[in-house]
Tab-separated table of C-alpha atoms in Angstrom:
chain	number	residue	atom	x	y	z
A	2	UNK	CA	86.009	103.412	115.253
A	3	UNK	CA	87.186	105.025	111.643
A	4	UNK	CA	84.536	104.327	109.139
A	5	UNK	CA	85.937	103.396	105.667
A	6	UNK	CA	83.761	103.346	102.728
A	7	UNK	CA	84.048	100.756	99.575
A	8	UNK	CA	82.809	100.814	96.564
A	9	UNK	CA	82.244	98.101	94.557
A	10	UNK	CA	82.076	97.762	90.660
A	11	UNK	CA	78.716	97.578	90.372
A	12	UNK	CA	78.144	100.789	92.610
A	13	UNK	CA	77.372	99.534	95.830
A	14	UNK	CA	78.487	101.163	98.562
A	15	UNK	CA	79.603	99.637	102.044
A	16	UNK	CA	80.824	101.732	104.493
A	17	UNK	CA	81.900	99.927	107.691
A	18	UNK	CA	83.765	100.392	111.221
A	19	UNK	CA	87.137	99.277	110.830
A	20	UNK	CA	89.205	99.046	113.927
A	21	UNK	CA	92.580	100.977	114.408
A	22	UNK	CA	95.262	98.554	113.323
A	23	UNK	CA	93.484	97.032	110.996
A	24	UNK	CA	94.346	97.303	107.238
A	25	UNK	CA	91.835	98.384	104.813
A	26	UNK	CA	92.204	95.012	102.788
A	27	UNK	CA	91.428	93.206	106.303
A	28	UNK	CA	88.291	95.487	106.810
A	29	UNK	CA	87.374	94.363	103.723
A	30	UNK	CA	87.879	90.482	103.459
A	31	UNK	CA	86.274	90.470	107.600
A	32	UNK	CA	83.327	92.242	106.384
A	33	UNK	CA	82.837	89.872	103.092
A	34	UNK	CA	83.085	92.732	100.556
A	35	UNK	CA	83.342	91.657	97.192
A	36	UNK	CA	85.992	92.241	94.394
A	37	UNK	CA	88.912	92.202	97.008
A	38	UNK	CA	90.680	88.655	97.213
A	39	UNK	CA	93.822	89.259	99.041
A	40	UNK	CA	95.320	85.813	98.065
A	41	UNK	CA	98.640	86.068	99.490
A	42	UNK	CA	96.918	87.363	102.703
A	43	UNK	CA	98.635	90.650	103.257
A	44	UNK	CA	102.225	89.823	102.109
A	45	UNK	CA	102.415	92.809	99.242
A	46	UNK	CA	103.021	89.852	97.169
A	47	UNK	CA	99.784	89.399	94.916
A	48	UNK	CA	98.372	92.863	93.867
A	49	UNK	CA	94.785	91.381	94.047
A	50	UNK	CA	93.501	93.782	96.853
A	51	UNK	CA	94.310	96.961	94.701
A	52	UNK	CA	92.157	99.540	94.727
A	53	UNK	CA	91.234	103.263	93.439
A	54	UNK	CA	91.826	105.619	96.705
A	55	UNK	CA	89.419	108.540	96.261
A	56	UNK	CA	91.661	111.421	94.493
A	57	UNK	CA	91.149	113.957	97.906
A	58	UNK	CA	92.042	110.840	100.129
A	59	UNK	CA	95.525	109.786	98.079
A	60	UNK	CA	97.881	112.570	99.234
A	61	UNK	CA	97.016	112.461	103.094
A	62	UNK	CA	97.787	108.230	103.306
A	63	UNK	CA	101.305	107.496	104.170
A	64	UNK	CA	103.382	106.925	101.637
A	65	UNK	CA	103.818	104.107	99.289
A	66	UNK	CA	106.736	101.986	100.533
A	67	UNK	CA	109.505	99.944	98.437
A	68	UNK	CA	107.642	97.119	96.509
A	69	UNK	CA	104.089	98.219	96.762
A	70	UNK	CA	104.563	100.423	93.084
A	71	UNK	CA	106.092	97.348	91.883
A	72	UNK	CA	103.388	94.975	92.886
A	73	UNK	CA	100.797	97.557	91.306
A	74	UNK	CA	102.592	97.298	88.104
A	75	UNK	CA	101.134	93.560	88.126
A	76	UNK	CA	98.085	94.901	89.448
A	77	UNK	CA	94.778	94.941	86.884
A	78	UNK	CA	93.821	98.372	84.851
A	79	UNK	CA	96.368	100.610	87.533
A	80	UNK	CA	95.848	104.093	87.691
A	81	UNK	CA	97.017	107.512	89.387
A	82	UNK	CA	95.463	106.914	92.669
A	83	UNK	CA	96.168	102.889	92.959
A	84	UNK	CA	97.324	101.783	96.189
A	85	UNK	CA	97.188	98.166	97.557
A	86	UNK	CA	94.682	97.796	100.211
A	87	UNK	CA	96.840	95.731	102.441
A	88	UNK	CA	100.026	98.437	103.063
A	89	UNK	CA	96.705	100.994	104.067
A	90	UNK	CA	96.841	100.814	107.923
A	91	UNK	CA	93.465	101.938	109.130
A	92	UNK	CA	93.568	105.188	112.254
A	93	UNK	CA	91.339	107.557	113.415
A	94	UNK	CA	93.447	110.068	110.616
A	95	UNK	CA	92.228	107.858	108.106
A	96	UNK	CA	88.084	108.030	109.456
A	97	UNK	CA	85.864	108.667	106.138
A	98	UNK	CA	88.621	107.018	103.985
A	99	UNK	CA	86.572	106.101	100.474
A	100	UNK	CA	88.065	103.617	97.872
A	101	UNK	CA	87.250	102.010	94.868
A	102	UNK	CA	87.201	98.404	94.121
A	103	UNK	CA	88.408	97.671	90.809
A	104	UNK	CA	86.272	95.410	87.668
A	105	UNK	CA	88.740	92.512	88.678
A	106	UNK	CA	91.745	91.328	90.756
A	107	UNK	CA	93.121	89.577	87.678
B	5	UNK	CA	98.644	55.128	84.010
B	6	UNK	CA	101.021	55.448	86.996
B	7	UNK	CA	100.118	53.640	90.128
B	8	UNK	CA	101.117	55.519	93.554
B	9	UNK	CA	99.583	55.055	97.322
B	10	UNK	CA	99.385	59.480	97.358
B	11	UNK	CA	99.352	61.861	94.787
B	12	UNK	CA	100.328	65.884	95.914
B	13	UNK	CA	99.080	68.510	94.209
B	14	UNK	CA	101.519	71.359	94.549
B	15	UNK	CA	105.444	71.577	95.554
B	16	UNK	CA	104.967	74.293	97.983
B	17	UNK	CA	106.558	73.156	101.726
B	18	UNK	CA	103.252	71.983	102.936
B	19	UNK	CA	103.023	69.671	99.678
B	20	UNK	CA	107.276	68.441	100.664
B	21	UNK	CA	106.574	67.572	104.136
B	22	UNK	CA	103.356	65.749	103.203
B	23	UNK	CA	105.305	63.869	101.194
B	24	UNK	CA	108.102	63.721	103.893
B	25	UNK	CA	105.746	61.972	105.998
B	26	UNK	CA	103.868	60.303	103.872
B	27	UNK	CA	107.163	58.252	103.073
B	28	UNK	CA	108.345	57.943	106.574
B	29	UNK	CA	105.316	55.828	107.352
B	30	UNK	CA	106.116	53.486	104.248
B	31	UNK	CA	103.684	55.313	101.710
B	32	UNK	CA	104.691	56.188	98.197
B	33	UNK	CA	103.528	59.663	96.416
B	34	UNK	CA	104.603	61.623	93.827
B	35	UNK	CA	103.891	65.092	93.350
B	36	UNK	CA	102.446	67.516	90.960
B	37	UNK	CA	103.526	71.403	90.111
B	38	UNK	CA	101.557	73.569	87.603
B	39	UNK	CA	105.061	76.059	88.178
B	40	UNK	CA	108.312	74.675	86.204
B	41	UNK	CA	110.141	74.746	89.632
B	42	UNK	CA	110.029	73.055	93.336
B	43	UNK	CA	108.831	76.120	96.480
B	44	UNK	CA	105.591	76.991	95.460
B	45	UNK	CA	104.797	80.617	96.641
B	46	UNK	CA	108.188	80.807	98.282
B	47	UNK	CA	109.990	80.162	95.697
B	48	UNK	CA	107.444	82.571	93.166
B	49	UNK	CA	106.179	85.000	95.489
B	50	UNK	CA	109.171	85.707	97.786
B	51	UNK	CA	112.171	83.529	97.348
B	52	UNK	CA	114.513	86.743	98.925
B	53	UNK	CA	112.369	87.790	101.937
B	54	UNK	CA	113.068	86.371	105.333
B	55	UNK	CA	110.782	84.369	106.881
B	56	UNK	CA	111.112	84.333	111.289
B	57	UNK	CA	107.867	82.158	112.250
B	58	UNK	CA	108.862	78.510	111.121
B	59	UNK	CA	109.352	76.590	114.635
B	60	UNK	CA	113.408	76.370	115.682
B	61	UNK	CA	114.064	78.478	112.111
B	62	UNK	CA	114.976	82.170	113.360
B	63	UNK	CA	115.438	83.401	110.405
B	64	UNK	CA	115.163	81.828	106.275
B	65	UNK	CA	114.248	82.539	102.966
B	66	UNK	CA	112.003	81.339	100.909
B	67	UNK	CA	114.386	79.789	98.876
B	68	UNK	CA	116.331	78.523	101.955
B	69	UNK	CA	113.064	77.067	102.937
B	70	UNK	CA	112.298	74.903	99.669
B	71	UNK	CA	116.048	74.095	99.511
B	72	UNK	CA	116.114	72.699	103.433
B	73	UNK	CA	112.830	70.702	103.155
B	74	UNK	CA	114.224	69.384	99.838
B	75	UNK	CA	117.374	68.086	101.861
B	76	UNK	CA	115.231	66.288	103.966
B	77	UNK	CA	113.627	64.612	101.558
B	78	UNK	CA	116.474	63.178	100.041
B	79	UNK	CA	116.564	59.519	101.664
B	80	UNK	CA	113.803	59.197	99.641
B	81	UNK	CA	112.625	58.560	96.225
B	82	UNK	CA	109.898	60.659	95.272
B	83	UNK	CA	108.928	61.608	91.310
B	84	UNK	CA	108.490	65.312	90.645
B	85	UNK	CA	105.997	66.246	87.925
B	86	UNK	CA	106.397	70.192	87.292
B	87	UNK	CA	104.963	72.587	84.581
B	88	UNK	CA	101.909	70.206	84.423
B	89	UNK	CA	98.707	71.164	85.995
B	90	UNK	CA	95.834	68.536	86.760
B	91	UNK	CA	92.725	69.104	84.832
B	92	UNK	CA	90.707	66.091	85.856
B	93	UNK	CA	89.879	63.954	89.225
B	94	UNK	CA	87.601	61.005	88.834
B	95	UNK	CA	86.498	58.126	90.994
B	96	UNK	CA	87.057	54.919	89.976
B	97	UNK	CA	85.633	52.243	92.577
B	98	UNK	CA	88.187	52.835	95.238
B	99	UNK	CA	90.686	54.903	93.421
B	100	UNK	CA	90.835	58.416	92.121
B	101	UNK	CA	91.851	58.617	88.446
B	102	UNK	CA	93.825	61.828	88.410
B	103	UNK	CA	94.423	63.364	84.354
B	104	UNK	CA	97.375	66.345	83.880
B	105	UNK	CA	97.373	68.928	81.508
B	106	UNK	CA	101.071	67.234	80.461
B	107	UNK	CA	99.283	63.405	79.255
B	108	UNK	CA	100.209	61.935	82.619
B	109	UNK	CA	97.437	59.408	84.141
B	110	UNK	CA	97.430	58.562	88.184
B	111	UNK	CA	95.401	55.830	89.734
B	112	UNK	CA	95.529	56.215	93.825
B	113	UNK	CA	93.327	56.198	96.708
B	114	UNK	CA	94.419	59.359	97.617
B	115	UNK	CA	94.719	63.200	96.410
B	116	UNK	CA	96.355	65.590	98.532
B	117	UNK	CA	95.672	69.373	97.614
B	118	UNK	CA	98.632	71.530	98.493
B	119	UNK	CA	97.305	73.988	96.251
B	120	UNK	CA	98.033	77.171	98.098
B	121	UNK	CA	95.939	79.417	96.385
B	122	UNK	CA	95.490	77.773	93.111
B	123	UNK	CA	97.600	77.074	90.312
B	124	UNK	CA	100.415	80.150	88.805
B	125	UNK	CA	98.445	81.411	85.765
B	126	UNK	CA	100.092	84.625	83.802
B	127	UNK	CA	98.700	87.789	84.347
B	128	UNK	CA	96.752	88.674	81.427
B	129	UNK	CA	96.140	92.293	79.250
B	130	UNK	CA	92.804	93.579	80.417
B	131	UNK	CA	91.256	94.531	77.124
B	132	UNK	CA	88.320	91.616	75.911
B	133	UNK	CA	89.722	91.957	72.415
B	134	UNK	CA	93.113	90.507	73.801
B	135	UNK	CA	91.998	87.437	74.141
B	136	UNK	CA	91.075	85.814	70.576
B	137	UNK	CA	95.333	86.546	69.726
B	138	UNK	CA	96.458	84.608	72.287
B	139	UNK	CA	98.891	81.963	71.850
B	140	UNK	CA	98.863	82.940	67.820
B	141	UNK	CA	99.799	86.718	68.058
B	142	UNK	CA	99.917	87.460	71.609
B	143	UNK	CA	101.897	85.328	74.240
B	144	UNK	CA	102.690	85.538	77.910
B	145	UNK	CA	105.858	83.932	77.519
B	146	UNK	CA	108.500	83.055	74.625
B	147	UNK	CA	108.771	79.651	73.394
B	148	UNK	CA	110.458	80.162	69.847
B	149	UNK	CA	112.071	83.722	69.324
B	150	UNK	CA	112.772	82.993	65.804
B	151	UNK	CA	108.740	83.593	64.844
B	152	UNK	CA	110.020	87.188	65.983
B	153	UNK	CA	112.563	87.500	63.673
B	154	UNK	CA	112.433	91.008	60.952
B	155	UNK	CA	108.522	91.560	63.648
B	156	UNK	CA	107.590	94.550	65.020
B	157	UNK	CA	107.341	93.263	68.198
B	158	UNK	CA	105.211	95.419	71.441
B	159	UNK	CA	106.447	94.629	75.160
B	160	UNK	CA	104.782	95.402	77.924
B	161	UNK	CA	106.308	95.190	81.381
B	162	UNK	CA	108.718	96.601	83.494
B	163	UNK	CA	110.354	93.920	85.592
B	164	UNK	CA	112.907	91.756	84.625
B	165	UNK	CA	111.467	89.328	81.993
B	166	UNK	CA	109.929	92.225	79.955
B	167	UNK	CA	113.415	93.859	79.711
B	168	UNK	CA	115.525	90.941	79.118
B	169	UNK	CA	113.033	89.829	76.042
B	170	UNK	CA	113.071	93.428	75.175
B	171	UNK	CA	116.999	93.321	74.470
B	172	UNK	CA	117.203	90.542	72.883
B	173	UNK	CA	114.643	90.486	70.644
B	174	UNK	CA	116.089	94.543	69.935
B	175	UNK	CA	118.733	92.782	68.087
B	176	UNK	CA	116.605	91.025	65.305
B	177	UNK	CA	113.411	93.127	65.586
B	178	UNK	CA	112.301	96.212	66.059
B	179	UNK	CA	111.102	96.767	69.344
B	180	UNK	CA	108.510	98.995	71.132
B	181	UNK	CA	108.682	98.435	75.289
B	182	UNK	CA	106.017	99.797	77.036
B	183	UNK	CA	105.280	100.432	80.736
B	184	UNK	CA	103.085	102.143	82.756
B	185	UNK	CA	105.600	104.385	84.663
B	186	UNK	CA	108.923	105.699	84.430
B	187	UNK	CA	110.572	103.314	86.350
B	188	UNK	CA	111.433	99.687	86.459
B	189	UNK	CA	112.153	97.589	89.174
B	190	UNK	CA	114.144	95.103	86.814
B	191	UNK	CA	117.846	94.513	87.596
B	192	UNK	CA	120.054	98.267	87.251
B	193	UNK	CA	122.634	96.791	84.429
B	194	UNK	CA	119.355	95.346	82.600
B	195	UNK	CA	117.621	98.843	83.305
B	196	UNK	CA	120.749	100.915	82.149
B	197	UNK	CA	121.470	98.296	78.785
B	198	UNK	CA	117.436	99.067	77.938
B	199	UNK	CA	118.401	102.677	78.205
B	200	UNK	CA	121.534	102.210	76.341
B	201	UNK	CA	119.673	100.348	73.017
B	202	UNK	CA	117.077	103.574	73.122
B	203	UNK	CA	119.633	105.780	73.100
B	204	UNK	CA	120.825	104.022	69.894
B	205	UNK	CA	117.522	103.709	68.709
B	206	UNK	CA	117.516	99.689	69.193
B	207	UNK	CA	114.223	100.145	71.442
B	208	UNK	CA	111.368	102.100	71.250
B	209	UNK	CA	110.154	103.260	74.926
B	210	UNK	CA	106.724	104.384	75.838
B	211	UNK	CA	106.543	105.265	79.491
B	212	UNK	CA	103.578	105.608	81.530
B	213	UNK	CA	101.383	104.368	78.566
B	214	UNK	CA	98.899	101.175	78.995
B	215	UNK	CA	97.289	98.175	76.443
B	216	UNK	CA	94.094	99.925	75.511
B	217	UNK	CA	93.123	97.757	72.072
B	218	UNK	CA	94.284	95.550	69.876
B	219	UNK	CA	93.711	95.535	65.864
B	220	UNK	CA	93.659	92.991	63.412
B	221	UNK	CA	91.522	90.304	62.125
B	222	UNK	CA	93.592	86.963	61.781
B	223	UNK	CA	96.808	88.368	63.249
B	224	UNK	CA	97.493	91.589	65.063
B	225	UNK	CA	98.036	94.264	63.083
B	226	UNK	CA	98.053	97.574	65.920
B	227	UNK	CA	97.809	98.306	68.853
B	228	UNK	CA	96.100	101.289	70.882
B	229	UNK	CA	98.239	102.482	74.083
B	230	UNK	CA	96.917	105.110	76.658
B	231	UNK	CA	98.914	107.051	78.433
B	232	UNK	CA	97.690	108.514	82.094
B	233	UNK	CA	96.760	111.986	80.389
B	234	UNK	CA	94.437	109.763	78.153
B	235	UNK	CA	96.065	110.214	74.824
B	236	UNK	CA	96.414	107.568	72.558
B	237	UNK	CA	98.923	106.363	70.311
B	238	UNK	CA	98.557	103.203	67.560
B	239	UNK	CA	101.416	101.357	67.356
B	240	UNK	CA	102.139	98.938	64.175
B	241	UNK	CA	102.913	95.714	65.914
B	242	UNK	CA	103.055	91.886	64.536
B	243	UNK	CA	103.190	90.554	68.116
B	244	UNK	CA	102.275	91.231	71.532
B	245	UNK	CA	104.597	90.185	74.150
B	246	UNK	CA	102.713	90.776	78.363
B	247	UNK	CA	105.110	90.144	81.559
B	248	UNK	CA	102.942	91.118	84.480
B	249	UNK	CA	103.707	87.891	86.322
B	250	UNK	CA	101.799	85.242	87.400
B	251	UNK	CA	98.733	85.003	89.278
B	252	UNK	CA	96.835	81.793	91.127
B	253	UNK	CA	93.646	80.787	90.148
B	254	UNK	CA	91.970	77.505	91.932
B	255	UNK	CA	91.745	76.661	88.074
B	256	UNK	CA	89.761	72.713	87.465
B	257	UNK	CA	89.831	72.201	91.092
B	258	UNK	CA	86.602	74.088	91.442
B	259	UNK	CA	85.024	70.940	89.505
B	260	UNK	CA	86.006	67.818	91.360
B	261	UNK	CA	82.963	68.272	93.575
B	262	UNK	CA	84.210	69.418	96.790
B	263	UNK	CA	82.927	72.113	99.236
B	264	UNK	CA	84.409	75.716	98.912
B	265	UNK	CA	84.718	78.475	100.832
B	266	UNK	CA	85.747	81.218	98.713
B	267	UNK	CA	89.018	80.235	97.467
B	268	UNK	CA	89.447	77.517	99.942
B	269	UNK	CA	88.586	74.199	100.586
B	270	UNK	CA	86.572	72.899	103.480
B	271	UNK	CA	88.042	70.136	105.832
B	272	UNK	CA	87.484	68.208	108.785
B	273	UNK	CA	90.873	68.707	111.433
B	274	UNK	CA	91.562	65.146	112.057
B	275	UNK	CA	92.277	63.741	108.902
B	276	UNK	CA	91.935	67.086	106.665
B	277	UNK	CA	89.701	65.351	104.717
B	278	UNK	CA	87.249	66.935	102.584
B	279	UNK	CA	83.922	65.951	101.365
B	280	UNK	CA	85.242	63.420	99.217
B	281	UNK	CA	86.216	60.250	100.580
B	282	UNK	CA	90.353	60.138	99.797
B	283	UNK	CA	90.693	63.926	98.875
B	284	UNK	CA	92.421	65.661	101.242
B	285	UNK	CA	93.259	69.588	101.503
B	286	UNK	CA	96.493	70.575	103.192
B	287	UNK	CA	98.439	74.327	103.816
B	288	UNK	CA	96.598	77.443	102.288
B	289	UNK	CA	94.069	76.178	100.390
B	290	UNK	CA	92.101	74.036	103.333
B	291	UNK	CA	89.743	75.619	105.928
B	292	UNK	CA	87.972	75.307	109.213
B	293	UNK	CA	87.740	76.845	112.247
B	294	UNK	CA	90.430	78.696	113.252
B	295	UNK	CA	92.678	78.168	109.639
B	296	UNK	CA	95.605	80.237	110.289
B	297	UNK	CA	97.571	81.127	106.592
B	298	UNK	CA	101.136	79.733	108.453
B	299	UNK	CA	103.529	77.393	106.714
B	300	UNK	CA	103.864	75.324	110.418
B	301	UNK	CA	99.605	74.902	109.999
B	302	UNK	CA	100.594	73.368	106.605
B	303	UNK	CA	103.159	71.445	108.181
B	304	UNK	CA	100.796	69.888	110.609
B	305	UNK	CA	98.136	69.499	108.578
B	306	UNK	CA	99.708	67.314	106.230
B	307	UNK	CA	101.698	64.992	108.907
B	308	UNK	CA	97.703	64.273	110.193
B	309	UNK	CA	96.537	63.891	106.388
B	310	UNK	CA	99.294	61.013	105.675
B	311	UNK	CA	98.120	59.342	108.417
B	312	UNK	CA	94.606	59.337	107.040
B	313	UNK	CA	96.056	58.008	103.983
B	314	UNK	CA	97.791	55.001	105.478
B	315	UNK	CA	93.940	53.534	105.998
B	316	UNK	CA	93.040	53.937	102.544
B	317	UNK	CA	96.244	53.056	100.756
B	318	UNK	CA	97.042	50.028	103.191
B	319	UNK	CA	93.360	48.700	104.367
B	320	UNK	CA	94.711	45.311	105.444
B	321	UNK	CA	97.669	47.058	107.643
B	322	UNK	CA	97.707	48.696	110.921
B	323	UNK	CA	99.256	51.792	111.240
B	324	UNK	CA	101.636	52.770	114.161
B	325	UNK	CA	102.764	55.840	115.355
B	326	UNK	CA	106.601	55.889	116.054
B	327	UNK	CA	109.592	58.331	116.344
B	328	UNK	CA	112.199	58.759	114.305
B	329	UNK	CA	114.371	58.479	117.322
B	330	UNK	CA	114.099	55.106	118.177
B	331	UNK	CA	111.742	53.376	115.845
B	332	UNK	CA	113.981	50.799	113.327
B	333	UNK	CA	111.454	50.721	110.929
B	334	UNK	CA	111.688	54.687	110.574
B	335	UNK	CA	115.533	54.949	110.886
B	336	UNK	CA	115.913	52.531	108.080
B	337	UNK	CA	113.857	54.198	105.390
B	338	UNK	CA	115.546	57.275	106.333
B	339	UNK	CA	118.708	55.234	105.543
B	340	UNK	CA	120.353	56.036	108.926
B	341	UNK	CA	120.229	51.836	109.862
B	342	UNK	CA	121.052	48.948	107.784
């Protein structure tokens, strides 16, 4: 199984099997990670599971699709390499994937 | 102090067909909305995107949604309280006594939270210093324009409420709009009449710049903006204007004593009762084993919760389960019989 590493805020590091299908959000919330709430549960409706893909990382995701830059202009302190965990669909392209969880959700 | 058998707390779908069926069985409720309109998240969240998993509903809206379960609430008479949030639950003997943020006072023997995810709070500006302006310098929303009047007023945004404010406040003020990228997803003739006033120098537009500080001691006097290749920029403003939307936050409800679970709310699955006797959690906000996030869970949950609440609002009655099919009793309060 792809193995995604998180970091948190306060520099801890989880890195954890995600299964194929899975989003990177879901990886998260299933495995209790903190500083990713996901309230609207995957709906690209919130922009509280953003987080800081690592810059090498950014370019090889898929693409951003319609909505998701508009929810991350809601989203707290967004930068360059700010995706929404939830549109990230977890393969074995994606194994070693490392992202950053932002200070807050809101 | 209004009396009532059930009091909701939040106009989402799971919070209409509690009440639905909290009237069918002879109960009255009214309902409370922190939000200044009926739907909830649908209606907030995603009032335009179809929605294919409600049972014998191919296909609706959100809006659709809130506007179909309002229909079939309308044999009924239920009071709406919106843009008020509730701040307080206390127990009185055998009633709660539930407090709003808008002066209102309930006495009931029940609460039903059909929170979702918490109340709709405005997103804020991430700088600390932000904070001590608020509501005197820097607002999430307009109430009076005229305080803007001959301002320098900064606007950050880039959907539809920061451009609307941002022309017509252009026309007595002078304007600065900032955003964090170079394009907005408000409506194209808002987007092109924003465009339009720059040209003409009516706006001020910083692209891909953020809030980094704000300056002043009583009022705000600057700001500091960042843009992505870290330069910054001080801008003389007299107000701050933010429209990042809105946000939930479970808010007071984390101090009426009950058990959480994160954001949620832990309850039994035969009455959706929670720890406290007469407080019930319904839709989004409840959970137990197996919780699925669906509005048809909600839907369930709440028909079993208003059942629960029949015991406690009517202790000397009986309850019986009927349809609305054949049942008299049922066919007249939906004002189908005489």
């Amino acid at each position: 199984m792809p193995k995604i590493t998180y970091n948190t805020h306060d520099n801890e590091t989880y890195t954890i099997e995600v299964q194929n299908g899975l989003t990177v959000m879901e990886g998260a919330v299933q495995n209790d990670i903190p500083g990713i709430d996901a309230d609207c549960g995957g709906g690209m409706a919130c922009a509280t599971c953003h987080v800081y893909v690592k810059e090498d990382w950014f370019n090889k995701l898929p693409k951003k699709e319609d909505g998701e830059e508009d929810m991350l202009d809601m989203a707290f302190e967004p930068k360059p390499y700010s995706r929404l965990s939830c549109q990230i669909i977890v393969s074995d392209d994606l194994d070693g994937l490392e992202v950053n969880i932002p200070s807050k959700q809101a | 102090m209004n009396k009532t058998d059930a009091l909701i707390i939040g106009a989402g779908p799971t919070g209409l067909f509690t009440a639905h069926q909290l009237k069918l069985i002879g109960l009255n409720c009214e309902i409370i909305d922190n939000l200044d309109k009926i739907g909830g998240q649908c209606i907030e969240l995603y009032p335009d995107k179809p929605i294919y998993d409600i049972p014998a509903v191919p296909e609706c809206t959100g809006e659709e949604l809130t506007n179909n379960l309002l229909n079939q609430l309308k044999p009924f008479d239920i009071k709406f309280h919106l843009n008020e949030r509730v701040d307080e639950v206390k127990k009185e003997n055998d009633n709660w006594l539930v407090k709003t943020s808008g002066g209102n006072s309930f006495k009931t023997p029940n609460v039903i939270i059909a929170g979702g995810v918490g109340s709709f709070e405005p997103r804020k500006f991430s700088p600390k210093e932000c904070e001590k302006f608020e509501n005197k310098s820097l607002f999430y929303s307009v109430k009076n324009k005229s305080v803007f009047k001959g301002k320098t007023v900064s606007i950050f945004g880039g959907g539809d409420s920061a451009l609307d404010w941002a022309i017509e406040l252009s026309k007595d003020s002078n304007v600065n709009l900032i955003h964090r990228r170079d394009e907005f997803r408000g409506a194209r003739a808002t987007v092109n009449k924003m465009y339009e006033l720059k040209k003409a120098g009516k706006i001020n537009l910083f692209t891909k710049y953020q809030m980094s500080n704000v300056h002043g001691n009583e009022k705000i006097e600057s700001i500091d903006i960042k843009h992505d290749n870290s330069e910054i920029q001080n801008l003389k403003s007299d107000y701050v204007l933010g429209f990042f939307g809105l946000i939930m936050q479970l808010g007071p409800i984390a101090n009426w004593g009950l058990n959480l679970n994160k954001k949620t709310i832990e309850v039994d699955t035969e009455k959706f009762e929670t720890n406290q006797k007469g407080i019930y959690a319904v839709g989004d906000i409840c959970n137990y084993p197996g919780k699925l996030k669906l509005i048809l869970s909600g839907f369930h949950e709440g028909a079993l919760a208003a059942r629960a609440c029949f015991k406690l609002a009517r202790p000397n009655e009986k309850y019986r389960f009927e349809f609305t099919t054949t049942s008299t009793n049922l066919l007249k309060r939906l004002g189908k019989k005489e």
